[in-house]
């Protein structure tokens, strides 16, 4: 671990804080150093300083695809870092999000980080754990987070980082981002600027900010994932999942209406594709996908239950189980797209 502090100390000494960015998880949880080069903005006092930063970039998480194959930390360093995959659900206190949180606690042994906007962490945790049997409460960690406040999102990400165990290479195994709201305008005259802004803030902007602040917890190109072996040539990919909706499909829009909801979900689908392209370009063992859970018996869709046949009106628990199964079965060629609860692709 000393070499990590040495590199950071050298960079601090050189005072290149304005030239490089260090969005890493922290030495305590998973010591990774990102040095993002922007050649048109960087100036170095000497070749020595350039090589120090270049080598640090290669060692910990190179952003330059040309050099990434050279980034190989010592075997003793890798051996000392035990894999620690975990799950993130945000938000996690109602409907589908609550069902997803309970599903991962009940069906896996993974640590689960769940976010809540109000209430004390102890009361929220008690509510989540109440119906579950034989689940260790220590596996659940609550993070306060308000989707409308970037400062709150950033603080939650920082708290997650400091909550991860020392001496482990902790990484996101699966993350579900479920934030969404609906204002069902039937005609243009129903469009309200306040409701429109609120819809896009929750359905699109919050998802972008979650990517900004939480994507640092995805595995690096060198992370030895817990479910891989020494002979794996295709390491299982972490799944970064945004809950979208079929109405976000432009090709599938046959009935019109729901202007803000349709537009926001279409925008979210573009976010999913764009972030997945970024993950591929960086060579990270992770994929981003969107999911459509169907119509559920939740407050979001309560006004529309009557228009849905009973066999297509799902409980949050059923939808959660189906989505986890679908997401878990997706392969590399299916990344960057939107999938419904049956495992069928939702057209763009």
PDB file of N, CA and C in Angstrom, residues 131-216:
ATOM      1  N   UNK A 131     -40.049  -8.232   6.816  1.00  0.00           N
ATOM      2  CA  UNK A 131     -40.626  -9.495   6.328  1.00  0.00           C
ATOM      3  C   UNK A 131     -39.597 -10.554   5.952  1.00  0.00           C
ATOM      4  N   UNK A 132     -38.320 -10.235   6.057  1.00  0.00           N
ATOM      5  CA  UNK A 132     -37.276 -11.155   5.607  1.00  0.00           C
ATOM      6  C   UNK A 132     -36.840 -12.091   6.724  1.00  0.00           C
ATOM      7  N   UNK A 133     -36.495 -13.306   6.333  1.00  0.00           N
ATOM      8  CA  UNK A 133     -36.050 -14.307   7.303  1.00  0.00           C
ATOM      9  C   UNK A 133     -34.590 -14.678   7.050  1.00  0.00           C
ATOM     10  N   UNK A 134     -33.866 -14.887   8.122  1.00  0.00           N
ATOM     11  CA  UNK A 134     -32.474 -15.346   8.059  1.00  0.00           C
ATOM     12  C   UNK A 134     -31.590 -14.424   7.219  1.00  0.00           C
ATOM     13  N   UNK A 135     -31.820 -13.118   7.343  1.00  0.00           N
ATOM     14  CA  UNK A 135     -30.997 -12.134   6.647  1.00  0.00           C
ATOM     15  C   UNK A 135     -30.217 -11.329   7.678  1.00  0.00           C
ATOM     16  N   UNK A 136     -28.911 -11.286   7.537  1.00  0.00           N
ATOM     17  CA  UNK A 136     -28.083 -10.524   8.458  1.00  0.00           C
ATOM     18  C   UNK A 136     -28.282  -9.032   8.215  1.00  0.00           C
ATOM     19  N   UNK A 137     -28.714  -8.335   9.242  1.00  0.00           N
ATOM     20  CA  UNK A 137     -28.981  -6.905   9.105  1.00  0.00           C
ATOM     21  C   UNK A 137     -27.727  -6.121   8.740  1.00  0.00           C
ATOM     22  N   UNK A 138     -26.556  -6.659   9.080  1.00  0.00           N
ATOM     23  CA  UNK A 138     -25.304  -5.962   8.791  1.00  0.00           C
ATOM     24  C   UNK A 138     -25.019  -5.871   7.297  1.00  0.00           C
ATOM     25  N   UNK A 139     -25.711  -6.684   6.495  1.00  0.00           N
ATOM     26  CA  UNK A 139     -25.516  -6.630   5.043  1.00  0.00           C
ATOM     27  C   UNK A 139     -26.173  -5.411   4.419  1.00  0.00           C
ATOM     28  N   UNK A 140     -27.090  -4.777   5.130  1.00  0.00           N
ATOM     29  CA  UNK A 140     -27.827  -3.631   4.592  1.00  0.00           C
ATOM     30  C   UNK A 140     -27.260  -2.329   5.143  1.00  0.00           C
ATOM     31  N   UNK A 141     -26.882  -1.434   4.244  1.00  0.00           N
ATOM     32  CA  UNK A 141     -26.404  -0.108   4.627  1.00  0.00           C
ATOM     33  C   UNK A 141     -27.284   0.938   3.967  1.00  0.00           C
ATOM     34  N   UNK A 142     -27.806   1.869   4.760  1.00  0.00           N
ATOM     35  CA  UNK A 142     -28.677   2.925   4.250  1.00  0.00           C
ATOM     36  C   UNK A 142     -27.882   4.194   3.989  1.00  0.00           C
ATOM     37  N   UNK A 143     -28.178   4.833   2.861  1.00  0.00           N
ATOM     38  CA  UNK A 143     -27.533   6.082   2.480  1.00  0.00           C
ATOM     39  C   UNK A 143     -28.600   7.139   2.252  1.00  0.00           C
ATOM     40  N   UNK A 144     -28.578   8.261   2.971  1.00  0.00           N
ATOM     41  CA  UNK A 144     -29.540   9.329   2.695  1.00  0.00           C
ATOM     42  C   UNK A 144     -29.244   9.965   1.346  1.00  0.00           C
ATOM     43  N   UNK A 145     -30.279  10.118   0.522  1.00  0.00           N
ATOM     44  CA  UNK A 145     -30.071  10.663  -0.821  1.00  0.00           C
ATOM     45  C   UNK A 145     -31.359  11.284  -1.342  1.00  0.00           C
ATOM     46  N   UNK A 146     -31.258  12.504  -1.823  1.00  0.00           N
ATOM     47  CA  UNK A 146     -32.373  13.214  -2.445  1.00  0.00           C
ATOM     48  C   UNK A 146     -32.061  13.356  -3.929  1.00  0.00           C
ATOM     49  N   UNK A 147     -32.878  12.749  -4.780  1.00  0.00           N
ATOM     50  CA  UNK A 147     -32.620  12.745  -6.217  1.00  0.00           C
ATOM     51  C   UNK A 147     -32.641  14.131  -6.835  1.00  0.00           C
ATOM     52  N   UNK A 148     -33.230  15.106  -6.174  1.00  0.00           N
ATOM     53  CA  UNK A 148     -33.321  16.456  -6.727  1.00  0.00           C
ATOM     54  C   UNK A 148     -32.163  17.347  -6.293  1.00  0.00           C
ATOM     55  N   UNK A 149     -31.224  16.816  -5.541  1.00  0.00           N
ATOM     56  CA  UNK A 149     -30.139  17.611  -4.960  1.00  0.00           C
ATOM     57  C   UNK A 149     -28.792  16.947  -5.267  1.00  0.00           C
ATOM     58  N   UNK A 150     -27.999  17.563  -6.139  1.00  0.00           N
ATOM     59  CA  UNK A 150     -26.716  16.949  -6.501  1.00  0.00           C
ATOM     60  C   UNK A 150     -25.787  16.831  -5.308  1.00  0.00           C
ATOM     61  N   UNK A 151     -25.823  17.806  -4.408  1.00  0.00           N
ATOM     62  CA  UNK A 151     -24.985  17.719  -3.223  1.00  0.00           C
ATOM     63  C   UNK A 151     -25.299  16.490  -2.400  1.00  0.00           C
ATOM     64  N   UNK A 152     -26.591  16.162  -2.303  1.00  0.00           N
ATOM     65  CA  UNK A 152     -27.018  14.977  -1.566  1.00  0.00           C
ATOM     66  C   UNK A 152     -26.543  13.699  -2.261  1.00  0.00           C
ATOM     67  N   UNK A 153     -26.611  13.686  -3.580  1.00  0.00           N
ATOM     68  CA  UNK A 153     -26.157  12.524  -4.348  1.00  0.00           C
ATOM     69  C   UNK A 153     -24.653  12.320  -4.166  1.00  0.00           C
ATOM     70  N   UNK A 154     -23.894  13.407  -4.241  1.00  0.00           N
ATOM     71  CA  UNK A 154     -22.443  13.326  -4.065  1.00  0.00           C
ATOM     72  C   UNK A 154     -22.083  12.856  -2.661  1.00  0.00           C
ATOM     73  N   UNK A 155     -22.805  13.368  -1.661  1.00  0.00           N
ATOM     74  CA  UNK A 155     -22.533  12.976  -0.272  1.00  0.00           C
ATOM     75  C   UNK A 155     -22.829  11.497  -0.052  1.00  0.00           C
ATOM     76  N   UNK A 156     -23.899  10.997  -0.684  1.00  0.00           N
ATOM     77  CA  UNK A 156     -24.241   9.577  -0.555  1.00  0.00           C
ATOM     78  C   UNK A 156     -23.151   8.703  -1.165  1.00  0.00           C
ATOM     79  N   UNK A 157     -22.624   9.127  -2.309  1.00  0.00           N
ATOM     80  CA  UNK A 157     -21.541   8.366  -2.943  1.00  0.00           C
ATOM     81  C   UNK A 157     -20.296   8.355  -2.055  1.00  0.00           C
ATOM     82  N   UNK A 158     -20.000   9.493  -1.458  1.00  0.00           N
ATOM     83  CA  UNK A 158     -18.837   9.554  -0.561  1.00  0.00           C
ATOM     84  C   UNK A 158     -19.032   8.654   0.658  1.00  0.00           C
ATOM     85  N   UNK A 159     -20.253   8.638   1.193  1.00  0.00           N
ATOM     86  CA  UNK A 159     -20.529   7.788   2.352  1.00  0.00           C
ATOM     87  C   UNK A 159     -20.398   6.317   1.984  1.00  0.00           C
ATOM     88  N   UNK A 160     -20.855   5.962   0.786  1.00  0.00           N
ATOM     89  CA  UNK A 160     -20.688   4.576   0.338  1.00  0.00           C
ATOM     90  C   UNK A 160     -19.197   4.221   0.308  1.00  0.00           C
ATOM     91  N   UNK A 161     -18.388   5.122  -0.237  1.00  0.00           N
ATOM     92  CA  UNK A 161     -16.958   4.864  -0.333  1.00  0.00           C
ATOM     93  C   UNK A 161     -16.307   4.620   1.013  1.00  0.00           C
ATOM     94  N   UNK A 162     -16.688   5.404   2.015  1.00  0.00           N
ATOM     95  CA  UNK A 162     -16.089   5.241   3.342  1.00  0.00           C
ATOM     96  C   UNK A 162     -16.673   4.053   4.093  1.00  0.00           C
ATOM     97  N   UNK A 163     -17.778   3.491   3.594  1.00  0.00           N
ATOM     98  CA  UNK A 163     -18.403   2.335   4.247  1.00  0.00           C
ATOM     99  C   UNK A 163     -17.832   1.010   3.768  1.00  0.00           C
ATOM    100  N   UNK A 164     -17.063   1.033   2.697  1.00  0.00           N
ATOM    101  CA  UNK A 164     -16.509  -0.199   2.141  1.00  0.00           C
ATOM    102  C   UNK A 164     -15.331  -0.684   2.979  1.00  0.00           C
ATOM    103  N   UNK A 165     -15.162  -1.992   3.098  1.00  0.00           N
ATOM    104  CA  UNK A 165     -14.124  -2.547   3.982  1.00  0.00           C
ATOM    105  C   UNK A 165     -12.712  -2.309   3.470  1.00  0.00           C
ATOM    106  N   UNK A 166     -11.792  -2.164   4.399  1.00  0.00           N
ATOM    107  CA  UNK A 166     -10.384  -2.002   4.050  1.00  0.00           C
ATOM    108  C   UNK A 166      -9.809  -3.330   3.556  1.00  0.00           C
ATOM    109  N   UNK A 167      -8.789  -3.235   2.727  1.00  0.00           N
ATOM    110  CA  UNK A 167      -8.107  -4.431   2.258  1.00  0.00           C
ATOM    111  C   UNK A 167      -8.894  -5.236   1.252  1.00  0.00           C
ATOM    112  N   UNK A 168      -9.920  -4.630   0.656  1.00  0.00           N
ATOM    113  CA  UNK A 168     -10.746  -5.314  -0.337  1.00  0.00           C
ATOM    114  C   UNK A 168     -10.802  -4.478  -1.610  1.00  0.00           C
ATOM    115  N   UNK A 169     -10.954  -5.158  -2.733  1.00  0.00           N
ATOM    116  CA  UNK A 169     -11.225  -4.468  -3.988  1.00  0.00           C
ATOM    117  C   UNK A 169     -12.740  -4.475  -4.166  1.00  0.00           C
ATOM    118  N   UNK A 170     -13.388  -3.476  -3.637  1.00  0.00           N
ATOM    119  CA  UNK A 170     -14.849  -3.409  -3.665  1.00  0.00           C
ATOM    120  C   UNK A 170     -15.326  -2.853  -5.000  1.00  0.00           C
ATOM    121  N   UNK A 171     -16.382  -3.440  -5.533  1.00  0.00           N
ATOM    122  CA  UNK A 171     -16.912  -2.962  -6.807  1.00  0.00           C
ATOM    123  C   UNK A 171     -18.405  -3.264  -6.898  1.00  0.00           C
ATOM    124  N   UNK A 172     -19.082  -2.478  -7.713  1.00  0.00           N
ATOM    125  CA  UNK A 172     -20.506  -2.677  -7.947  1.00  0.00           C
ATOM    126  C   UNK A 172     -20.733  -3.945  -8.764  1.00  0.00           C
ATOM    127  N   UNK A 173     -21.468  -4.865  -8.191  1.00  0.00           N
ATOM    128  CA  UNK A 173     -21.865  -6.080  -8.909  1.00  0.00           C
ATOM    129  C   UNK A 173     -23.119  -5.792  -9.729  1.00  0.00           C
ATOM    130  N   UNK A 174     -24.116  -5.184  -9.094  1.00  0.00           N
ATOM    131  CA  UNK A 174     -25.365  -4.811  -9.753  1.00  0.00           C
ATOM    132  C   UNK A 174     -25.880  -3.522  -9.136  1.00  0.00           C
ATOM    133  N   UNK A 175     -26.341  -2.610  -9.977  1.00  0.00           N
ATOM    134  CA  UNK A 175     -26.948  -1.372  -9.490  1.00  0.00           C
ATOM    135  C   UNK A 175     -28.259  -1.140 -10.229  1.00  0.00           C
ATOM    136  N   UNK A 176     -29.314  -0.869  -9.481  1.00  0.00           N
ATOM    137  CA  UNK A 176     -30.610  -0.520 -10.060  1.00  0.00           C
ATOM    138  C   UNK A 176     -30.939   0.923  -9.693  1.00  0.00           C
ATOM    139  N   UNK A 177     -31.228   1.731 -10.712  1.00  0.00           N
ATOM    140  CA  UNK A 177     -31.619   3.122 -10.516  1.00  0.00           C
ATOM    141  C   UNK A 177     -33.083   3.245 -10.919  1.00  0.00           C
ATOM    142  N   UNK A 178     -33.938   3.410  -9.928  1.00  0.00           N
ATOM    143  CA  UNK A 178     -35.377   3.230 -10.142  1.00  0.00           C
ATOM    144  C   UNK A 178     -36.183   4.521 -10.119  1.00  0.00           C
ATOM    145  N   UNK A 179     -35.531   5.661  -9.882  1.00  0.00           N
ATOM    146  CA  UNK A 179     -36.264   6.916  -9.730  1.00  0.00           C
ATOM    147  C   UNK A 179     -37.121   7.249 -10.936  1.00  0.00           C
ATOM    148  N   UNK A 180     -38.391   7.581 -10.686  1.00  0.00           N
ATOM    149  CA  UNK A 180     -39.285   7.942 -11.776  1.00  0.00           C
ATOM    150  C   UNK A 180     -40.577   8.546 -11.266  1.00  0.00           C
ATOM    151  N   UNK A 181     -41.198   9.374 -12.098  1.00  0.00           N
ATOM    152  CA  UNK A 181     -42.502   9.942 -11.759  1.00  0.00           C
ATOM    153  C   UNK A 181     -43.296  10.158 -13.037  1.00  0.00           C
ATOM    154  N   UNK A 182     -44.611  10.323 -12.886  1.00  0.00           N
ATOM    155  CA  UNK A 182     -45.503  10.373 -14.043  1.00  0.00           C
ATOM    156  C   UNK A 182     -46.528  11.488 -13.913  1.00  0.00           C
ATOM    157  N   UNK A 183     -46.566  12.367 -14.917  1.00  0.00           N
ATOM    158  CA  UNK A 183     -47.643  13.343 -15.081  1.00  0.00           C
ATOM    159  C   UNK A 183     -48.295  13.018 -16.427  1.00  0.00           C
ATOM    160  N   UNK A 184     -49.460  12.348 -16.436  1.00  0.00           N
ATOM    161  CA  UNK A 184     -50.046  11.837 -17.681  1.00  0.00           C
ATOM    162  C   UNK A 184     -50.852  12.881 -18.462  1.00  0.00           C
ATOM    163  N   UNK A 185     -50.166  13.746 -19.202  1.00  0.00           N
ATOM    164  CA  UNK A 185     -50.885  14.723 -20.028  1.00  0.00           C
ATOM    165  C   UNK A 185     -51.571  14.011 -21.199  1.00  0.00           C
ATOM    166  N   UNK A 186     -52.828  14.310 -21.424  1.00  0.00           N
ATOM    167  CA  UNK A 186     -53.568  13.682 -22.521  1.00  0.00           C
ATOM    168  C   UNK A 186     -53.515  14.517 -23.797  1.00  0.00           C
ATOM    169  N   UNK A 187     -53.244  15.814 -23.651  1.00  0.00           N
ATOM    170  CA  UNK A 187     -53.202  16.706 -24.801  1.00  0.00           C
ATOM    171  C   UNK A 187     -52.213  17.840 -24.512  1.00  0.00           C
ATOM    172  N   UNK A 188     -51.759  18.542 -25.544  1.00  0.00           N
ATOM    173  CA  UNK A 188     -50.773  19.606 -25.329  1.00  0.00           C
ATOM    174  C   UNK A 188     -51.210  20.658 -24.317  1.00  0.00           C
ATOM    175  N   UNK A 189     -52.495  20.931 -24.250  1.00  0.00           N
ATOM    176  CA  UNK A 189     -52.983  21.947 -23.315  1.00  0.00           C
ATOM    177  C   UNK A 189     -52.738  21.556 -21.860  1.00  0.00           C
ATOM    178  N   UNK A 190     -52.530  20.284 -21.610  1.00  0.00           N
ATOM    179  CA  UNK A 190     -52.303  19.808 -20.237  1.00  0.00           C
ATOM    180  C   UNK A 190     -50.852  19.970 -19.781  1.00  0.00           C
ATOM    181  N   UNK A 191     -49.976  20.333 -20.701  1.00  0.00           N
ATOM    182  CA  UNK A 191     -48.559  20.439 -20.347  1.00  0.00           C
ATOM    183  C   UNK A 191     -48.343  21.615 -19.400  1.00  0.00           C
ATOM    184  N   UNK A 192     -47.703  21.334 -18.279  1.00  0.00           N
ATOM    185  CA  UNK A 192     -47.428  22.344 -17.255  1.00  0.00           C
ATOM    186  C   UNK A 192     -45.919  22.436 -17.048  1.00  0.00           C
ATOM    187  N   UNK A 193     -45.378  23.643 -17.068  1.00  0.00           N
ATOM    188  CA  UNK A 193     -43.931  23.805 -16.988  1.00  0.00           C
ATOM    189  C   UNK A 193     -43.365  23.255 -15.680  1.00  0.00           C
ATOM    190  N   UNK A 194     -44.100  23.440 -14.602  1.00  0.00           N
ATOM    191  CA  UNK A 194     -43.626  22.923 -13.317  1.00  0.00           C
ATOM    192  C   UNK A 194     -43.570  21.407 -13.300  1.00  0.00           C
ATOM    193  N   UNK A 195     -44.654  20.788 -13.780  1.00  0.00           N
ATOM    194  CA  UNK A 195     -44.706  19.324 -13.823  1.00  0.00           C
ATOM    195  C   UNK A 195     -43.682  18.771 -14.815  1.00  0.00           C
ATOM    196  N   UNK A 196     -43.503  19.484 -15.922  1.00  0.00           N
ATOM    197  CA  UNK A 196     -42.536  19.057 -16.934  1.00  0.00           C
ATOM    198  C   UNK A 196     -41.111  19.073 -16.370  1.00  0.00           C
ATOM    199  N   UNK A 197     -40.785  20.148 -15.684  1.00  0.00           N
ATOM    200  CA  UNK A 197     -39.454  20.268 -15.079  1.00  0.00           C
ATOM    201  C   UNK A 197     -39.229  19.191 -14.025  1.00  0.00           C
ATOM    202  N   UNK A 198     -40.251  18.958 -13.212  1.00  0.00           N
ATOM    203  CA  UNK A 198     -40.156  17.940 -12.160  1.00  0.00           C
ATOM    204  C   UNK A 198     -39.950  16.550 -12.754  1.00  0.00           C
ATOM    205  N   UNK A 199     -40.672  16.265 -13.835  1.00  0.00           N
ATOM    206  CA  UNK A 199     -40.561  14.959 -14.484  1.00  0.00           C
ATOM    207  C   UNK A 199     -39.159  14.727 -15.031  1.00  0.00           C
ATOM    208  N   UNK A 200     -38.616  15.716 -15.732  1.00  0.00           N
ATOM    209  CA  UNK A 200     -37.277  15.547 -16.296  1.00  0.00           C
ATOM    210  C   UNK A 200     -36.204  15.528 -15.214  1.00  0.00           C
ATOM    211  N   UNK A 201     -36.422  16.274 -14.130  1.00  0.00           N
ATOM    212  CA  UNK A 201     -35.458  16.252 -13.031  1.00  0.00           C
ATOM    213  C   UNK A 201     -35.338  14.846 -12.449  1.00  0.00           C
ATOM    214  N   UNK A 202     -36.480  14.198 -12.247  1.00  0.00           N
ATOM    215  CA  UNK A 202     -36.483  12.867 -11.635  1.00  0.00           C
ATOM    216  C   UNK A 202     -36.145  11.763 -12.630  1.00  0.00           C
ATOM    217  N   UNK A 203     -36.746  11.829 -13.811  1.00  0.00           N
ATOM    218  CA  UNK A 203     -36.630  10.725 -14.768  1.00  0.00           C
ATOM    219  C   UNK A 203     -35.356  10.737 -15.606  1.00  0.00           C
ATOM    220  N   UNK A 204     -34.697  11.892 -15.693  1.00  0.00           N
ATOM    221  CA  UNK A 204     -33.505  11.983 -16.543  1.00  0.00           C
ATOM    222  C   UNK A 204     -32.305  12.562 -15.793  1.00  0.00           C
ATOM    223  N   UNK A 205     -32.466  13.774 -15.276  1.00  0.00           N
ATOM    224  CA  UNK A 205     -31.322  14.476 -14.689  1.00  0.00           C
ATOM    225  C   UNK A 205     -30.751  13.717 -13.496  1.00  0.00           C
ATOM    226  N   UNK A 206     -31.627  13.201 -12.643  1.00  0.00           N
ATOM    227  CA  UNK A 206     -31.120  12.465 -11.475  1.00  0.00           C
ATOM    228  C   UNK A 206     -30.324  11.235 -11.904  1.00  0.00           C
ATOM    229  N   UNK A 207     -30.745  10.588 -12.973  1.00  0.00           N
ATOM    230  CA  UNK A 207     -30.028   9.406 -13.463  1.00  0.00           C
ATOM    231  C   UNK A 207     -28.637   9.792 -13.980  1.00  0.00           C
ATOM    232  N   UNK A 208     -28.551  10.937 -14.633  1.00  0.00           N
ATOM    233  CA  UNK A 208     -27.250  11.414 -15.097  1.00  0.00           C
ATOM    234  C   UNK A 208     -26.326  11.733 -13.920  1.00  0.00           C
ATOM    235  N   UNK A 209     -26.878  12.354 -12.887  1.00  0.00           N
ATOM    236  CA  UNK A 209     -26.070  12.696 -11.719  1.00  0.00           C
ATOM    237  C   UNK A 209     -25.636  11.447 -10.953  1.00  0.00           C
ATOM    238  N   UNK A 210     -26.477  10.427 -10.950  1.00  0.00           N
ATOM    239  CA  UNK A 210     -26.099   9.165 -10.312  1.00  0.00           C
ATOM    240  C   UNK A 210     -24.944   8.509 -11.072  1.00  0.00           C
ATOM    241  N   UNK A 211     -24.973   8.599 -12.388  1.00  0.00           N
ATOM    242  CA  UNK A 211     -23.850   8.114 -13.191  1.00  0.00           C
ATOM    243  C   UNK A 211     -22.587   8.895 -12.840  1.00  0.00           C
ATOM    244  N   UNK A 212     -22.729  10.201 -12.753  1.00  0.00           N
ATOM    245  CA  UNK A 212     -21.583  11.066 -12.455  1.00  0.00           C
ATOM    246  C   UNK A 212     -20.901  10.684 -11.144  1.00  0.00           C
ATOM    247  N   UNK A 213     -21.692  10.436 -10.107  1.00  0.00           N
ATOM    248  CA  UNK A 213     -21.114  10.274  -8.773  1.00  0.00           C
ATOM    249  C   UNK A 213     -20.909   8.817  -8.339  1.00  0.00           C
ATOM    250  N   UNK A 214     -21.663   7.879  -8.917  1.00  0.00           N
ATOM    251  CA  UNK A 214     -21.546   6.490  -8.454  1.00  0.00           C
ATOM    252  C   UNK A 214     -20.794   5.573  -9.416  1.00  0.00           C
ATOM    253  N   UNK A 215     -20.556   6.013 -10.645  1.00  0.00           N
ATOM    254  CA  UNK A 215     -19.905   5.111 -11.606  1.00  0.00           C
ATOM    255  C   UNK A 215     -18.463   4.803 -11.214  1.00  0.00           C
ATOM    256  N   UNK A 216     -17.877   5.587 -10.308  1.00  0.00           N
ATOM    257  CA  UNK A 216     -16.513   5.295  -9.855  1.00  0.00           C
ATOM    258  C   UNK A 216     -16.415   3.949  -9.132  1.00  0.00           C
TER     259      UNK A 216
END
